[in-house]
């Protein structure tokens, strides 16, 4: 059925393109289990129904559409996530789900009948943009995150994950996980390696170890106009120094450090803050470099706090260890697709599942290389190339 696959991709893509899109920024506000994402989940169910694929849920907010017996074992899992970062791009996540449904169409059109069950997944809260822990759905499914910790996570409005989900998450589902023999996630590339390689599709070799740490700086709130500079205990100073230190320590190590989120109390123009909270996102090619980076930032913050008369709390919120994808599988797929193999600094549900079953990732070229931004892009032709590649891989994995 590959004729005009770019056109069929575009038609499917246009069905969701406006869901959660912010007209001003052109970015997406698709927070887990909020209205836009619920509409995307309804679209998922409609796509599955249109193809006669029964849909199941795992009690953690993850959806599964089954080609074959939902209780069938030795299944091949594919899919990704719908949720976005604030004003994120269109492709990060949804591309893997739209492509999975169209890859099923490609296999059926080529006459494939499912030899092994094929399952399309939509994982909840991959970005952690609402409840603060990334890959929440896949961490729950695999038992990496206990259900009670997930249940109590709260969004900015104080809504708990359990309330948003409509009940206590089920937590680990080993009997469900055990039915999957492999997982393949297709994702837009979040970088320019495929542009530089002049390749529409690539295969992932590894995910950098990475994590997020919250640092709370407490000082003394006071009047901006009447408080002498020498008398201040200003947490914004300590915070600012921490941001600069993170940038410097990352550059010194060839690592990545970002402070993209800050909360200030009372956040008034004419008041010295009483408290400033920042979130450090740190990533490095190896665990030792990551640990060294985070320890250095923590130490620099403590040193500066002593000088500013402030107090600093430093809390790990989530850490993902180095993910080395299954070498044989990655090599086999790279050979099958004649595609380059590349590491990534971006986290994915595939990074969580890789510890539990043979897992691979396919990347689709992003001409801007930009992600977590409205500037994220992919051409319809490259998306079609990704669908063909995914169909080829799924055919290879599902047909003995
Ligand atoms: O943050 C990440 O690396 C991923 O896009 N969630
Ligand atoms: Mn992302
Ligand atoms: Mn993603």
mmCIF file of C-alpha atoms and ligand atoms in Angstrom:
data_model
loop_
_atom_site.group_PDB
_atom_site.id
_atom_site.type_symbol
_atom_site.label_atom_id
_atom_site.label_comp_id
_atom_site.label_asym_id
_atom_site.label_seq_id
_atom_site.Cartn_x
_atom_site.Cartn_y
_atom_site.Cartn_z
ATOM 1 C CA UNK A 1 0.000 0.000 0.000
ATOM 2 C CA UNK A 2 3.075 2.244 -0.017
ATOM 3 C CA UNK A 3 1.716 4.405 -2.837
ATOM 4 C CA UNK A 4 1.347 7.965 -1.532
ATOM 5 C CA UNK A 5 2.341 6.941 1.974
ATOM 6 C CA UNK A 6 3.424 10.554 2.606
ATOM 7 C CA UNK A 7 -0.132 11.603 1.741
ATOM 8 C CA UNK A 8 -1.676 8.994 4.011
ATOM 9 C CA UNK A 9 0.704 10.033 6.784
ATOM 10 C CA UNK A 10 -0.296 13.680 6.309
ATOM 11 C CA UNK A 11 -4.007 12.775 6.397
ATOM 12 C CA UNK A 12 -3.584 10.861 9.636
ATOM 13 C CA UNK A 13 -1.306 13.532 11.097
ATOM 14 C CA UNK A 14 -3.820 16.269 10.322
ATOM 15 C CA UNK A 15 -6.407 14.453 12.431
ATOM 16 C CA UNK A 16 -4.406 15.303 15.578
ATOM 17 C CA UNK A 17 -2.322 18.305 14.481
ATOM 18 C CA UNK A 18 -4.535 20.863 16.226
ATOM 19 C CA UNK A 19 -5.152 18.899 19.439
ATOM 20 C CA UNK A 20 -3.439 20.810 22.248
ATOM 21 C CA UNK A 21 -1.731 23.262 19.901
ATOM 22 C CA UNK A 22 -1.180 26.776 21.290
ATOM 23 C CA UNK A 23 -2.146 29.239 18.553
ATOM 24 C CA UNK A 24 0.320 31.874 19.772
ATOM 25 C CA UNK A 25 3.479 29.787 20.134
ATOM 26 C CA UNK A 26 2.618 27.003 17.680
ATOM 27 C CA UNK A 27 3.821 24.623 20.384
ATOM 28 C CA UNK A 28 1.786 21.956 22.174
ATOM 29 C CA UNK A 29 0.280 21.857 25.656
ATOM 30 C CA UNK A 30 -0.488 18.141 25.809
ATOM 31 C CA UNK A 31 -0.113 17.364 29.490
ATOM 32 C CA UNK A 32 -0.856 13.803 30.588
ATOM 33 C CA UNK A 33 -4.553 13.108 31.206
ATOM 34 C CA UNK A 34 -5.630 16.677 30.498
ATOM 35 C CA UNK A 35 -8.248 17.449 27.827
ATOM 36 C CA UNK A 36 -5.912 17.569 24.794
ATOM 37 C CA UNK A 37 -4.238 14.294 25.744
ATOM 38 C CA UNK A 38 -7.590 12.688 26.512
ATOM 39 C CA UNK A 39 -8.645 13.677 22.975
ATOM 40 C CA UNK A 40 -5.481 12.036 21.643
ATOM 41 C CA UNK A 41 -6.286 8.908 23.641
ATOM 42 C CA UNK A 42 -9.770 8.918 22.080
ATOM 43 C CA UNK A 43 -8.110 9.239 18.658
ATOM 44 C CA UNK A 44 -5.938 6.218 19.565
ATOM 45 C CA UNK A 45 -9.055 4.175 20.354
ATOM 46 C CA UNK A 46 -10.716 5.268 17.122
ATOM 47 C CA UNK A 47 -7.636 4.305 15.089
ATOM 48 C CA UNK A 48 -7.545 0.924 16.768
ATOM 49 C CA UNK A 49 -11.263 0.349 16.230
ATOM 50 C CA UNK A 50 -10.966 1.372 12.570
ATOM 51 C CA UNK A 51 -8.416 -1.456 12.226
ATOM 52 C CA UNK A 52 -10.247 -3.997 14.351
ATOM 53 C CA UNK A 53 -7.589 -3.856 17.072
ATOM 54 C CA UNK A 54 -8.977 -4.358 20.596
ATOM 55 C CA UNK A 55 -7.670 -1.819 23.108
ATOM 56 C CA UNK A 56 -6.640 -2.664 26.664
ATOM 57 C CA UNK A 57 -5.299 -0.531 29.536
ATOM 58 C CA UNK A 58 -2.769 -1.629 32.157
ATOM 59 C CA UNK A 59 -4.237 0.290 35.098
ATOM 60 C CA UNK A 60 -1.357 2.791 34.972
ATOM 61 C CA UNK A 61 -2.692 4.994 32.192
ATOM 62 C CA UNK A 62 -0.935 3.149 29.366
ATOM 63 C CA UNK A 63 -3.023 2.116 26.326
ATOM 64 C CA UNK A 64 -2.416 -0.948 24.130
ATOM 65 C CA UNK A 65 -3.989 -1.771 20.737
ATOM 66 C CA UNK A 66 -3.654 -5.458 19.838
ATOM 67 C CA UNK A 67 -3.199 -7.027 16.417
ATOM 68 C CA UNK A 68 -3.731 -10.598 17.573
ATOM 69 C CA UNK A 69 -4.811 -12.108 20.872
ATOM 70 C CA UNK A 70 -4.579 -9.520 23.684
ATOM 71 C CA UNK A 71 -3.588 -12.404 25.933
ATOM 72 C CA UNK A 72 -1.107 -13.666 23.335
ATOM 73 C CA UNK A 73 2.525 -14.115 24.361
ATOM 74 C CA UNK A 74 5.741 -13.521 22.405
ATOM 75 C CA UNK A 75 4.194 -10.227 21.229
ATOM 76 C CA UNK A 76 6.127 -7.414 19.560
ATOM 77 C CA UNK A 77 5.390 -4.029 21.125
ATOM 78 C CA UNK A 78 5.749 -0.681 19.364
ATOM 79 C CA UNK A 79 4.455 2.852 20.031
ATOM 80 C CA UNK A 80 5.473 5.916 22.051
ATOM 81 C CA UNK A 81 3.741 8.757 23.981
ATOM 82 C CA UNK A 82 1.262 11.588 23.341
ATOM 83 C CA UNK A 83 2.209 14.015 26.076
ATOM 84 C CA UNK A 84 4.457 17.037 25.446
ATOM 85 C CA UNK A 85 6.628 19.474 27.326
ATOM 86 C CA UNK A 86 5.086 22.976 27.584
ATOM 87 C CA UNK A 87 4.993 24.410 24.043
ATOM 88 C CA UNK A 88 6.800 21.323 22.773
ATOM 89 C CA UNK A 89 6.981 20.145 19.200
ATOM 90 C CA UNK A 90 4.364 18.164 17.273
ATOM 91 C CA UNK A 91 6.445 15.075 16.598
ATOM 92 C CA UNK A 92 8.080 14.163 19.935
ATOM 93 C CA UNK A 93 5.969 11.157 20.904
ATOM 94 C CA UNK A 94 2.922 11.198 18.611
ATOM 95 C CA UNK A 95 5.055 10.380 15.555
ATOM 96 C CA UNK A 96 5.799 6.947 17.043
ATOM 97 C CA UNK A 97 2.122 6.191 17.585
ATOM 98 C CA UNK A 98 0.804 7.496 14.247
ATOM 99 C CA UNK A 99 3.620 5.632 12.472
ATOM 100 C CA UNK A 100 2.793 2.405 14.317
ATOM 101 C CA UNK A 101 -0.821 2.391 13.127
ATOM 102 C CA UNK A 102 0.258 3.171 9.554
ATOM 103 C CA UNK A 103 2.919 0.463 9.745
ATOM 104 C CA UNK A 104 0.172 -2.043 10.610
ATOM 105 C CA UNK A 105 -1.645 -0.883 7.464
ATOM 106 C CA UNK A 106 1.530 -1.393 5.433
ATOM 107 C CA UNK A 107 1.980 -4.933 6.763
ATOM 108 C CA UNK A 108 -1.643 -5.839 6.097
ATOM 109 C CA UNK A 109 -1.505 -4.364 2.591
ATOM 110 C CA UNK A 110 1.572 -6.511 1.926
ATOM 111 C CA UNK A 111 -0.489 -9.534 2.928
ATOM 112 C CA UNK A 112 1.119 -10.117 6.322
ATOM 113 C CA UNK A 113 -1.017 -11.944 8.815
ATOM 114 C CA UNK A 114 0.097 -11.589 12.367
ATOM 115 C CA UNK A 115 2.284 -14.606 13.191
ATOM 116 C CA UNK A 116 3.171 -13.089 16.523
ATOM 117 C CA UNK A 117 0.860 -10.581 18.210
ATOM 118 C CA UNK A 118 1.735 -6.975 17.420
ATOM 119 C CA UNK A 119 0.815 -4.342 20.011
ATOM 120 C CA UNK A 120 0.722 -0.535 19.638
ATOM 121 C CA UNK A 121 1.283 1.321 22.911
ATOM 122 C CA UNK A 122 0.624 4.866 24.103
ATOM 123 C CA UNK A 123 2.590 5.427 27.317
ATOM 124 C CA UNK A 124 1.364 8.047 29.772
ATOM 125 C CA UNK A 125 3.417 11.005 31.123
ATOM 126 C CA UNK A 126 6.664 10.293 29.257
ATOM 127 C CA UNK A 127 7.788 13.920 29.563
ATOM 128 C CA UNK A 128 7.037 14.282 33.263
ATOM 129 C CA UNK A 129 5.728 17.740 32.393
ATOM 130 C CA UNK A 130 2.641 17.440 34.611
ATOM 131 C CA UNK A 131 3.643 15.172 37.500
ATOM 132 C CA UNK A 132 7.417 15.698 37.490
ATOM 133 C CA UNK A 133 8.633 12.127 36.867
ATOM 134 C CA UNK A 134 9.436 11.267 33.234
ATOM 135 C CA UNK A 135 8.436 7.910 31.719
ATOM 136 C CA UNK A 136 5.895 7.575 34.528
ATOM 137 C CA UNK A 137 3.747 5.066 32.644
ATOM 138 C CA UNK A 138 6.566 2.775 31.556
ATOM 139 C CA UNK A 139 8.227 3.033 35.001
ATOM 140 C CA UNK A 140 4.934 1.939 36.598
ATOM 141 C CA UNK A 141 4.384 -0.915 34.131
ATOM 142 C CA UNK A 142 7.903 -2.257 34.757
ATOM 143 C CA UNK A 143 7.814 -1.699 38.516
ATOM 144 C CA UNK A 144 10.707 0.782 38.390
ATOM 145 C CA UNK A 145 8.444 3.266 40.178
ATOM 146 C CA UNK A 146 6.233 2.074 43.054
ATOM 147 C CA UNK A 147 2.501 2.683 42.541
ATOM 148 C CA UNK A 148 2.097 4.547 45.824
ATOM 149 C CA UNK A 149 4.880 7.025 44.953
ATOM 150 C CA UNK A 150 3.280 7.652 41.545
ATOM 151 C CA UNK A 151 -0.207 7.970 43.054
ATOM 152 C CA UNK A 152 0.916 10.817 45.296
ATOM 153 C CA UNK A 153 2.694 12.866 42.622
ATOM 154 C CA UNK A 154 0.908 16.197 42.184
ATOM 155 C CA UNK A 155 0.695 18.703 39.364
ATOM 156 C CA UNK A 156 1.002 22.481 39.748
ATOM 157 C CA UNK A 157 -2.686 22.697 40.690
ATOM 158 C CA UNK A 158 -2.251 20.036 43.380
ATOM 159 C CA UNK A 159 -4.078 17.310 41.458
ATOM 160 C CA UNK A 160 -2.591 13.896 42.230
ATOM 161 C CA UNK A 161 -1.729 11.367 39.535
ATOM 162 C CA UNK A 162 -4.210 8.955 41.159
ATOM 163 C CA UNK A 163 -6.978 11.568 40.906
ATOM 164 C CA UNK A 164 -6.091 12.335 37.279
ATOM 165 C CA UNK A 165 -5.985 8.622 36.495
ATOM 166 C CA UNK A 166 -9.312 8.037 38.254
ATOM 167 C CA UNK A 167 -7.922 5.647 40.816
ATOM 168 C CA UNK A 168 -4.827 4.107 42.360
ATOM 169 C CA UNK A 169 -2.346 3.072 39.618
ATOM 170 C CA UNK A 170 -1.954 -0.695 39.264
ATOM 171 C CA UNK A 171 1.825 -0.535 39.445
ATOM 172 C CA UNK A 172 4.032 -3.341 38.149
ATOM 173 C CA UNK A 173 2.314 -5.689 35.686
ATOM 174 C CA UNK A 174 4.852 -8.488 35.217
ATOM 175 C CA UNK A 175 2.232 -10.808 33.677
ATOM 176 C CA UNK A 176 1.528 -8.192 30.975
ATOM 177 C CA UNK A 177 5.170 -7.230 30.496
ATOM 178 C CA UNK A 178 6.032 -10.917 30.190
ATOM 179 C CA UNK A 179 3.856 -11.215 27.088
ATOM 180 C CA UNK A 180 6.143 -8.860 25.139
ATOM 181 C CA UNK A 181 9.182 -10.326 23.394
ATOM 182 C CA UNK A 182 10.554 -7.032 22.047
ATOM 183 C CA UNK A 183 9.810 -3.298 21.921
ATOM 184 C CA UNK A 184 10.582 -0.950 19.019
ATOM 185 C CA UNK A 185 9.938 2.785 19.455
ATOM 186 C CA UNK A 186 10.022 5.135 16.474
ATOM 187 C CA UNK A 187 10.798 8.739 17.444
ATOM 188 C CA UNK A 188 11.674 11.993 15.765
ATOM 189 C CA UNK A 189 15.395 12.627 16.149
ATOM 190 C CA UNK A 190 16.173 15.331 18.723
ATOM 191 C CA UNK A 191 19.382 16.454 17.086
ATOM 192 C CA UNK A 192 21.011 16.763 13.674
ATOM 193 C CA UNK A 193 22.933 13.493 13.303
ATOM 194 C CA UNK A 194 20.627 12.228 10.535
ATOM 195 C CA UNK A 195 20.798 15.576 8.752
ATOM 196 C CA UNK A 196 24.593 15.392 8.853
ATOM 197 C CA UNK A 197 24.501 11.740 7.725
ATOM 198 C CA UNK A 198 22.017 12.630 4.971
ATOM 199 C CA UNK A 199 19.835 9.723 6.134
ATOM 200 C CA UNK A 200 16.036 9.794 6.683
ATOM 201 C CA UNK A 201 16.088 7.058 9.342
ATOM 202 C CA UNK A 202 18.557 5.936 12.003
ATOM 203 C CA UNK A 203 18.840 3.257 14.696
ATOM 204 C CA UNK A 204 19.637 4.079 18.333
ATOM 205 C CA UNK A 205 22.718 2.614 19.990
ATOM 206 C CA UNK A 206 22.358 4.135 23.457
ATOM 207 C CA UNK A 207 20.685 6.736 25.665
ATOM 208 C CA UNK A 208 22.975 8.901 27.793
ATOM 209 C CA UNK A 209 22.541 8.536 31.540
ATOM 210 C CA UNK A 210 20.570 11.542 32.735
ATOM 211 C CA UNK A 211 18.384 12.845 35.508
ATOM 212 C CA UNK A 212 16.700 15.793 37.134
ATOM 213 C CA UNK A 213 17.529 17.316 40.531
ATOM 214 C CA UNK A 214 15.539 19.984 42.378
ATOM 215 C CA UNK A 215 17.463 22.591 44.394
ATOM 216 C CA UNK A 216 15.561 24.691 46.923
ATOM 217 C CA UNK A 217 17.328 27.850 48.074
ATOM 218 C CA UNK A 218 15.895 29.513 51.181
ATOM 219 C CA UNK A 219 16.870 33.057 52.208
ATOM 220 C CA UNK A 220 15.122 35.956 53.844
ATOM 221 C CA UNK A 221 12.273 37.697 52.099
ATOM 222 C CA UNK A 222 12.425 41.451 52.545
ATOM 223 C CA UNK A 223 11.699 44.828 51.001
ATOM 224 C CA UNK A 224 13.581 45.551 47.767
ATOM 225 C CA UNK A 225 13.820 49.265 48.551
ATOM 226 C CA UNK A 226 14.642 49.475 52.223
ATOM 227 C CA UNK A 227 16.985 46.486 52.751
ATOM 228 C CA UNK A 228 20.690 47.360 52.544
ATOM 229 C CA UNK A 229 22.674 45.099 50.165
ATOM 230 C CA UNK A 230 24.992 44.032 53.022
ATOM 231 C CA UNK A 231 21.999 42.870 55.074
ATOM 232 C CA UNK A 232 20.449 40.648 52.484
ATOM 233 C CA UNK A 233 20.165 36.831 52.399
ATOM 234 C CA UNK A 234 18.985 36.690 48.809
ATOM 235 C CA UNK A 235 18.292 33.154 47.455
ATOM 236 C CA UNK A 236 18.125 34.488 43.895
ATOM 237 C CA UNK A 237 21.863 35.155 44.057
ATOM 238 C CA UNK A 238 22.615 31.579 45.129
ATOM 239 C CA UNK A 239 20.242 30.262 42.467
ATOM 240 C CA UNK A 240 21.832 32.401 39.733
ATOM 241 C CA UNK A 241 25.271 31.244 40.741
ATOM 242 C CA UNK A 242 24.048 27.649 40.609
ATOM 243 C CA UNK A 243 22.825 28.110 37.038
ATOM 244 C CA UNK A 244 26.163 29.562 35.950
ATOM 245 C CA UNK A 245 28.056 26.809 37.783
ATOM 246 C CA UNK A 246 25.969 24.084 36.084
ATOM 247 C CA UNK A 247 26.731 25.585 32.681
ATOM 248 C CA UNK A 248 30.472 25.857 33.397
ATOM 249 C CA UNK A 249 30.826 22.384 34.951
ATOM 250 C CA UNK A 250 28.973 20.811 32.007
ATOM 251 C CA UNK A 251 31.173 22.561 29.460
ATOM 252 C CA UNK A 252 34.290 21.461 31.321
ATOM 253 C CA UNK A 253 33.077 17.828 31.081
ATOM 254 C CA UNK A 254 31.574 17.765 27.584
ATOM 255 C CA UNK A 255 28.242 17.055 29.299
ATOM 256 C CA UNK A 256 24.852 18.792 29.154
ATOM 257 C CA UNK A 257 23.268 20.773 32.005
ATOM 258 C CA UNK A 258 20.104 22.817 31.823
ATOM 259 C CA UNK A 259 18.108 24.817 34.342
ATOM 260 C CA UNK A 260 14.926 25.517 32.396
ATOM 261 C CA UNK A 261 12.434 25.735 35.214
ATOM 262 C CA UNK A 262 12.383 28.041 38.257
ATOM 263 C CA UNK A 263 9.867 28.895 40.966
ATOM 264 C CA UNK A 264 10.231 32.049 43.074
ATOM 265 C CA UNK A 265 8.417 32.907 46.301
ATOM 266 C CA UNK A 266 6.794 35.398 46.572
ATOM 267 C CA UNK A 267 7.787 36.262 42.961
ATOM 268 C CA UNK A 268 7.210 40.006 43.375
ATOM 269 C CA UNK A 269 9.181 42.710 41.580
ATOM 270 C CA UNK A 270 9.714 44.746 44.752
ATOM 271 C CA UNK A 271 10.434 41.901 47.197
ATOM 272 C CA UNK A 272 13.663 40.048 47.858
ATOM 273 C CA UNK A 273 12.634 36.395 47.445
ATOM 274 C CA UNK A 274 12.285 34.179 50.496
ATOM 275 C CA UNK A 275 12.769 31.022 48.424
ATOM 276 C CA UNK A 276 13.921 30.131 44.896
ATOM 277 C CA UNK A 277 13.594 26.605 43.491
ATOM 278 C CA UNK A 278 15.397 25.469 40.352
ATOM 279 C CA UNK A 279 15.436 22.152 38.504
ATOM 280 C CA UNK A 280 18.724 20.846 37.078
ATOM 281 C CA UNK A 281 18.501 18.544 34.053
ATOM 282 C CA UNK A 282 21.935 16.909 33.723
ATOM 283 C CA UNK A 283 23.115 14.398 31.119
ATOM 284 C CA UNK A 284 26.452 12.905 30.114
ATOM 285 C CA UNK A 285 27.802 10.164 27.865
ATOM 286 C CA UNK A 286 28.798 8.009 30.855
ATOM 287 C CA UNK A 287 27.680 7.604 34.486
ATOM 288 C CA UNK A 288 30.958 8.780 36.026
ATOM 289 C CA UNK A 289 30.881 12.080 34.137
ATOM 290 C CA UNK A 290 27.230 12.597 35.120
ATOM 291 C CA UNK A 291 27.958 11.955 38.796
ATOM 292 C CA UNK A 292 30.947 14.288 38.687
ATOM 293 C CA UNK A 293 28.855 17.021 37.094
ATOM 294 C CA UNK A 294 26.002 16.780 39.590
ATOM 295 C CA UNK A 295 28.359 16.594 42.583
ATOM 296 C CA UNK A 296 30.226 19.675 41.349
ATOM 297 C CA UNK A 297 27.009 21.675 40.964
ATOM 298 C CA UNK A 298 25.819 20.611 44.402
ATOM 299 C CA UNK A 299 29.167 21.645 45.935
ATOM 300 C CA UNK A 300 29.218 25.028 44.172
ATOM 301 C CA UNK A 301 25.679 25.755 45.348
ATOM 302 C CA UNK A 302 26.601 24.902 48.964
ATOM 303 C CA UNK A 303 29.722 27.073 48.773
ATOM 304 C CA UNK A 304 27.804 30.045 47.414
ATOM 305 C CA UNK A 305 24.997 29.554 49.964
ATOM 306 C CA UNK A 306 27.504 29.942 52.799
ATOM 307 C CA UNK A 307 28.571 33.269 51.272
ATOM 308 C CA UNK A 308 24.971 34.444 50.733
ATOM 309 C CA UNK A 309 23.698 33.280 54.129
ATOM 310 C CA UNK A 310 21.124 31.053 52.444
ATOM 311 C CA UNK A 311 20.227 27.368 52.862
ATOM 312 C CA UNK A 312 20.234 24.923 49.909
ATOM 313 C CA UNK A 313 18.341 21.618 49.659
ATOM 314 C CA UNK A 314 19.355 19.362 46.735
ATOM 315 C CA UNK A 315 16.928 16.540 45.863
ATOM 316 C CA UNK A 316 17.160 13.857 43.170
ATOM 317 C CA UNK A 317 13.778 13.635 41.390
ATOM 318 C CA UNK A 318 14.545 11.028 38.743
ATOM 319 C CA UNK A 319 17.606 9.339 37.276
ATOM 320 C CA UNK A 320 17.884 7.148 34.189
ATOM 321 C CA UNK A 321 21.047 5.037 33.957
ATOM 322 C CA UNK A 322 22.987 4.599 30.724
ATOM 323 C CA UNK A 323 20.858 2.599 28.298
ATOM 324 C CA UNK A 324 22.845 0.473 25.873
ATOM 325 C CA UNK A 325 20.261 -0.917 23.458
ATOM 326 C CA UNK A 326 20.490 -4.592 22.530
ATOM 327 C CA UNK A 327 23.580 -4.599 20.319
ATOM 328 C CA UNK A 328 22.534 -7.531 18.173
ATOM 329 C CA UNK A 329 19.069 -6.107 17.593
ATOM 330 C CA UNK A 330 20.408 -2.629 16.783
ATOM 331 C CA UNK A 331 23.012 -4.095 14.424
ATOM 332 C CA UNK A 332 20.439 -6.335 12.770
ATOM 333 C CA UNK A 333 18.035 -3.429 12.212
ATOM 334 C CA UNK A 334 20.778 -1.096 10.972
ATOM 335 C CA UNK A 335 21.738 -3.774 8.435
ATOM 336 C CA UNK A 336 18.134 -4.424 7.466
ATOM 337 C CA UNK A 337 17.468 -0.713 6.932
ATOM 338 C CA UNK A 338 20.943 0.302 5.759
ATOM 339 C CA UNK A 339 20.651 3.038 8.377
ATOM 340 C CA UNK A 340 23.246 4.739 10.599
ATOM 341 C CA UNK A 341 23.436 3.907 14.296
ATOM 342 C CA UNK A 342 23.525 6.845 16.719
ATOM 343 C CA UNK A 343 23.340 7.555 20.469
ATOM 344 C CA UNK A 344 20.979 10.079 21.939
ATOM 345 C CA UNK A 345 20.905 12.364 24.970
ATOM 346 C CA UNK A 346 17.112 12.218 25.058
ATOM 347 C CA UNK A 347 15.216 9.908 27.375
ATOM 348 C CA UNK A 348 12.453 7.621 26.122
ATOM 349 C CA UNK A 349 10.093 4.899 27.326
ATOM 350 C CA UNK A 350 12.346 2.605 25.285
ATOM 351 C CA UNK A 351 15.086 3.489 27.778
ATOM 352 C CA UNK A 352 12.955 2.123 30.609
ATOM 353 C CA UNK A 353 11.770 -1.007 28.799
ATOM 354 C CA UNK A 354 15.290 -1.830 27.578
ATOM 355 C CA UNK A 355 16.079 -3.196 31.054
ATOM 356 C CA UNK A 356 13.196 -5.663 30.744
ATOM 357 C CA UNK A 357 13.082 -6.854 27.120
ATOM 358 C CA UNK A 358 15.062 -6.567 23.870
ATOM 359 C CA UNK A 359 14.405 -2.986 22.792
ATOM 360 C CA UNK A 360 15.305 -0.840 19.791
ATOM 361 C CA UNK A 361 14.648 2.698 18.649
ATOM 362 C CA UNK A 362 14.293 4.117 15.164
ATOM 363 C CA UNK A 363 14.868 7.829 14.588
ATOM 364 C CA UNK A 364 13.330 9.946 11.851
ATOM 365 C CA UNK A 365 15.308 12.903 10.491
ATOM 366 C CA UNK A 366 14.480 16.295 11.981
ATOM 367 C CA UNK A 367 15.755 18.980 9.588
ATOM 368 C CA UNK A 368 15.956 21.606 12.317
ATOM 369 C CA UNK A 369 17.433 19.186 14.867
ATOM 370 C CA UNK A 370 15.448 21.208 17.406
ATOM 371 C CA UNK A 371 13.076 19.537 19.880
ATOM 372 C CA UNK A 372 11.047 20.451 22.968
ATOM 373 C CA UNK A 373 10.185 23.526 20.925
ATOM 374 C CA UNK A 374 7.629 24.518 18.255
ATOM 375 C CA UNK A 375 10.568 24.489 15.811
ATOM 376 C CA UNK A 376 10.714 20.663 15.886
ATOM 377 C CA UNK A 377 10.081 19.359 12.379
ATOM 378 C CA UNK A 378 10.017 16.321 10.084
ATOM 379 C CA UNK A 379 9.078 16.114 6.404
ATOM 380 C CA UNK A 380 6.173 13.933 5.257
ATOM 381 C CA UNK A 381 8.589 12.038 3.007
ATOM 382 C CA UNK A 382 10.924 11.288 5.939
ATOM 383 C CA UNK A 383 7.956 10.295 8.101
ATOM 384 C CA UNK A 384 6.890 7.922 5.312
ATOM 385 C CA UNK A 385 10.438 6.523 5.236
ATOM 386 C CA UNK A 386 10.132 5.997 8.988
ATOM 387 C CA UNK A 387 6.824 4.145 8.582
ATOM 388 C CA UNK A 388 8.306 1.906 5.903
ATOM 389 C CA UNK A 389 11.314 1.230 8.118
ATOM 390 C CA UNK A 390 9.105 0.454 11.108
ATOM 391 C CA UNK A 391 6.912 -1.846 8.997
ATOM 392 C CA UNK A 392 10.032 -3.615 7.732
ATOM 393 C CA UNK A 393 11.335 -4.047 11.276
ATOM 394 C CA UNK A 394 7.979 -5.236 12.622
ATOM 395 C CA UNK A 395 7.662 -7.680 9.729
ATOM 396 C CA UNK A 396 11.148 -8.971 10.542
ATOM 397 C CA UNK A 397 10.259 -9.360 14.216
ATOM 398 C CA UNK A 398 6.696 -10.663 13.956
ATOM 399 C CA UNK A 399 7.064 -13.096 11.090
ATOM 400 C CA UNK A 400 9.192 -16.065 11.954
HETATM 401 O O1 LIG B 1 13.614 14.748 28.363
HETATM 402 C C1 LIG B 1 13.808 13.879 27.520
HETATM 403 O O2 LIG B 1 14.934 13.526 27.250
HETATM 404 C C2 LIG B 1 12.655 13.248 26.792
HETATM 405 O O3 LIG B 1 12.349 14.017 25.666
HETATM 406 N N1 LIG B 1 11.511 13.093 27.630
HETATM 407 MN MN1 LIG B 2 10.505 14.747 24.814
HETATM 408 MN MN1 LIG B 3 9.662 11.660 23.393
#
